[in-house]
Amino acid sequence: MEVKQSNMPTEDSMAKQEDARAGVAVDAQLAKNIMSRHFQPSLIGHETWEGYIFSDLEIRIKESTDVYGAVLWPSAMVLCHFLETNQDKYNLADKNVIELGAGTGLVTIVSSLLGGKVTSTDLPDVLGNLCYNVMRNIKGRSKYIPLVTELTWGQDLDQRFPRTTHHFDYILAADVVYAHPYLEELMDTFDYLCQENTQILWAMRFRLDPENSFVERFQQRFHMEELYDLPTLSIKLYKAWRKDQKTKDHREAAV
Ligand SMILES: C[S@@+](CC[C@H](N)C(=O)[O-])C[C@H]1O[C@@H](n2cnc3c(N)ncnc32)[C@H](O)[C@@H]1O
C-alpha cells in the first residue's frame, strides 16, 4: 500500500518558523528604531534641512538635488546607529577613521562626535556641501575637526594617502556599491587603504545584481562578517578585514 507523505508541520519546523518570525520582528523593530532618528524641522526657515538625532545631539543635514552624493541614504543612518550603540566593541575615540563616498556627511559627523579623527572623502563636486554640513554640526562639539578632502576611487591613492604616513583604524562606507562604472576602482581603494588591523564597516543597500557580484568579489580579498540584516530596508551592515593577515592578530587588536 502506498504511504502518503504527511504535510502536517513537525515540532521542529514549527519552531523554525517561530524563530524566523521572531527574527523578522527583531529586524523590523531595529529598522524602526533607526529610521525614528530622522525628523523634519517643524518650522520652515530660509534654508531646508533634514534632522537626525545621534549621540543625543540634533544634526542638521542640508541636501541638494543636483548631485548624487547630495541626498542622504538610509544606509548612512544604519551605520551611524550601529556606531553609536556599539561603542564598547567599536570605539572610535582617538582612532584614525576614513569615510569613502561621504555624501552629505552624516557618518562623518557622527564618527567625529564619537571621538574619531575623521578623514571625510568624496568626489570634488560634493565637497562643498559636505564641508558645510560637517562644520555646522561639529563646531564646538567634537574633539577633532574632520578633514574633508577629495578621494576619487582608485585615483592617486599612493600620492594622496601614502601608507608610510596614513594608517586607518576604520574605513567607513555607506551605500557606495550600486550600478556605477567605478566598482573595480572602489574595490582597489578598499584594498589600498585597508592595512593590517584596519576594520571596514560597510552598510550596503541591495538593489540589483551588481551589489551581489561585488560582495562575491570582495570576499576573495576580505573576510566578512554580517553585523545587521535589515530586510525591511534591504540593507546589510558588514564588518570586513584583510584576508592576508593572521585572523587571530586581528581579533586581538579588535578587542
Ligand atoms: C549613494 S551615495 C551615498 C552617500 C552617503 N554615503 C550616504 O549614505 O548618504 C554614493 C556616494 O559615492 C560617491 N561616489 C560615487 N562615485 C565615486 C567615485 N568614483 N569616487 C569617489 N566617490 C564616489 C558619490 O559622490 C556619493 O556621495
Short mmCIF file of C-alpha atoms in Angstrom, two decimals, residues 9-157:
data_model
loop_
_atom_site.label_atom_id
_atom_site.label_comp_id
_atom_site.label_asym_id
_atom_site.label_seq_id
_atom_site.Cartn_x
_atom_site.Cartn_y
_atom_site.Cartn_z
CA PRO A 9 4.17 20.56 10.28
CA THR A 10 6.57 18.89 12.68
CA GLU A 11 7.51 20.43 16.01
CA ASP A 12 10.92 21.19 14.57
CA SER A 13 9.59 23.01 11.50
CA MET A 14 7.11 24.94 13.66
CA ALA A 15 9.93 26.02 15.97
CA LYS A 16 11.98 27.15 12.96
CA GLN A 17 9.04 29.17 11.60
CA GLU A 18 8.58 30.72 15.03
CA ASP A 19 12.30 31.66 15.16
CA ALA A 20 12.10 33.13 11.65
CA ARG A 21 9.05 35.21 12.63
CA ALA A 22 10.84 36.41 15.78
CA GLY A 23 13.92 37.30 13.69
CA VAL A 24 11.85 39.32 11.25
CA ALA A 25 10.14 41.12 14.14
CA VAL A 26 13.55 42.00 15.69
CA ASP A 27 14.82 43.32 12.33
CA ALA A 28 11.65 45.32 11.78
CA GLN A 29 11.92 46.86 15.26
CA LEU A 30 15.60 47.69 14.74
CA ALA A 31 14.82 49.26 11.34
CA LYS A 32 12.04 51.29 13.00
CA ASN A 33 14.39 52.48 15.76
CA ILE A 34 16.98 53.52 13.17
CA MET A 35 14.51 55.39 10.99
CA SER A 36 12.99 57.15 14.02
CA ARG A 37 16.24 59.11 14.35
CA HIS A 38 15.15 61.18 11.37
CA PHE A 39 12.92 64.22 11.80
CA GLN A 40 11.88 67.21 9.79
CA PRO A 41 12.02 70.79 11.05
CA SER A 42 8.70 71.91 12.46
CA LEU A 43 9.16 75.44 11.10
CA ILE A 44 10.03 76.24 7.52
CA GLY A 45 13.02 78.58 7.59
CA HIS A 46 15.04 80.20 4.84
CA GLU A 47 17.07 77.02 4.42
CA THR A 48 15.78 73.47 4.09
CA TRP A 49 17.42 70.72 6.08
CA GLU A 50 16.75 67.21 7.37
CA GLY A 51 17.18 66.48 11.08
CA TYR A 52 18.75 63.46 12.79
CA ILE A 53 19.38 62.58 16.42
CA PHE A 54 22.63 60.80 17.22
CA SER A 55 24.78 60.97 20.36
CA ASP A 56 21.85 62.86 21.96
CA LEU A 57 22.50 65.75 19.60
CA GLU A 58 20.47 67.27 16.83
CA ILE A 59 22.25 67.04 13.49
CA ARG A 60 21.08 69.19 10.58
CA ILE A 61 21.86 67.98 7.09
CA LYS A 62 21.45 70.15 4.03
CA GLU A 63 20.71 68.11 0.95
CA SER A 64 20.74 69.20 -2.64
CA THR A 65 19.25 67.51 -5.66
CA ASP A 66 21.84 68.33 -8.31
CA VAL A 67 24.43 65.65 -7.49
CA TYR A 68 24.11 62.01 -6.38
CA GLY A 69 26.07 62.45 -3.14
CA ALA A 70 23.89 65.32 -2.02
CA VAL A 71 20.98 63.24 -0.71
CA LEU A 72 21.24 61.24 2.47
CA TRP A 73 20.75 57.50 2.01
CA PRO A 74 19.29 55.25 4.76
CA SER A 75 22.46 53.12 4.86
CA ALA A 76 24.20 56.09 6.47
CA MET A 77 21.64 56.05 9.31
CA VAL A 78 22.13 52.30 9.75
CA LEU A 79 25.89 52.70 10.06
CA CYS A 80 25.55 55.66 12.46
CA HIS A 81 23.09 53.75 14.65
CA PHE A 82 25.49 50.81 14.80
CA LEU A 83 28.46 53.02 15.70
CA GLU A 84 26.57 54.82 18.43
CA THR A 85 25.14 51.68 20.02
CA ASN A 86 28.29 49.53 19.78
CA GLN A 87 30.93 51.83 21.18
CA ASP A 88 32.10 49.15 23.61
CA LYS A 89 33.29 46.95 20.72
CA TYR A 90 33.93 49.56 18.04
CA ASN A 91 35.32 52.53 19.90
CA LEU A 92 36.19 55.40 17.57
CA ALA A 93 37.68 57.64 20.26
CA ASP A 94 41.07 58.95 19.10
CA LYS A 95 41.08 56.44 16.23
CA ASN A 96 42.00 57.24 12.63
CA VAL A 97 38.87 56.90 10.55
CA ILE A 98 38.30 57.44 6.83
CA GLU A 99 34.90 57.60 5.17
CA LEU A 100 34.54 56.81 1.45
CA GLY A 101 31.74 58.46 -0.55
CA ALA A 102 30.68 60.57 2.45
CA GLY A 103 27.93 62.39 0.53
CA THR A 104 26.09 64.76 2.86
CA GLY A 105 28.31 63.78 5.79
CA LEU A 106 26.12 62.13 8.45
CA VAL A 107 28.53 59.23 9.05
CA THR A 108 31.50 61.60 9.21
CA ILE A 109 29.66 63.86 11.66
CA VAL A 110 28.55 61.04 13.97
CA SER A 111 32.02 59.41 13.88
CA SER A 112 33.53 62.73 14.80
CA LEU A 113 31.04 63.26 17.65
CA LEU A 114 32.04 59.80 18.88
CA GLY A 115 35.65 61.00 19.14
CA GLY A 116 37.20 59.80 15.87
CA LYS A 117 39.88 61.63 13.90
CA VAL A 118 37.97 61.53 10.65
CA THR A 119 39.07 61.98 7.06
CA SER A 120 35.88 62.54 5.07
CA THR A 121 36.17 61.90 1.34
CA ASP A 122 34.14 62.13 -1.84
CA LEU A 123 34.24 63.47 -5.40
CA PRO A 124 35.23 67.15 -5.85
CA ASP A 125 31.66 68.30 -6.71
CA VAL A 126 30.30 67.00 -3.44
CA LEU A 127 32.91 68.51 -1.11
CA GLY A 128 31.36 72.00 -0.75
CA ASN A 129 28.06 70.80 0.72
CA LEU A 130 29.83 68.04 2.68
CA CYS A 131 32.18 70.55 4.27
CA TYR A 132 29.28 72.89 5.10
CA ASN A 133 27.31 70.11 6.83
CA VAL A 134 30.34 68.81 8.71
CA MET A 135 31.39 72.21 10.03
CA ARG A 136 27.92 73.38 11.07
CA ASN A 137 27.36 70.19 13.06
CA ILE A 138 30.68 69.51 14.77
CA LYS A 139 31.72 73.05 15.73
CA GLY A 140 32.29 73.12 19.50
CA ARG A 141 31.04 69.54 19.83
CA SER A 142 33.95 67.41 18.59
CA LYS A 143 37.46 66.88 19.89
CA TYR A 144 38.88 66.66 16.35
CA ILE A 145 37.80 68.63 13.29
CA PRO A 146 37.35 66.24 10.34
CA LEU A 147 39.49 66.68 7.26
CA VAL A 148 37.20 66.94 4.23
CA THR A 149 39.12 66.02 1.10
CA GLU A 150 38.83 64.57 -2.38
CA LEU A 151 39.17 60.86 -2.87
CA THR A 152 38.12 59.70 -6.30
CA TRP A 153 38.14 55.92 -6.08
CA GLY A 154 41.28 54.34 -7.44
CA GLN A 155 42.99 57.63 -8.30
CA ASP A 156 46.37 58.84 -6.94
CA LEU A 157 45.95 56.88 -3.73
#
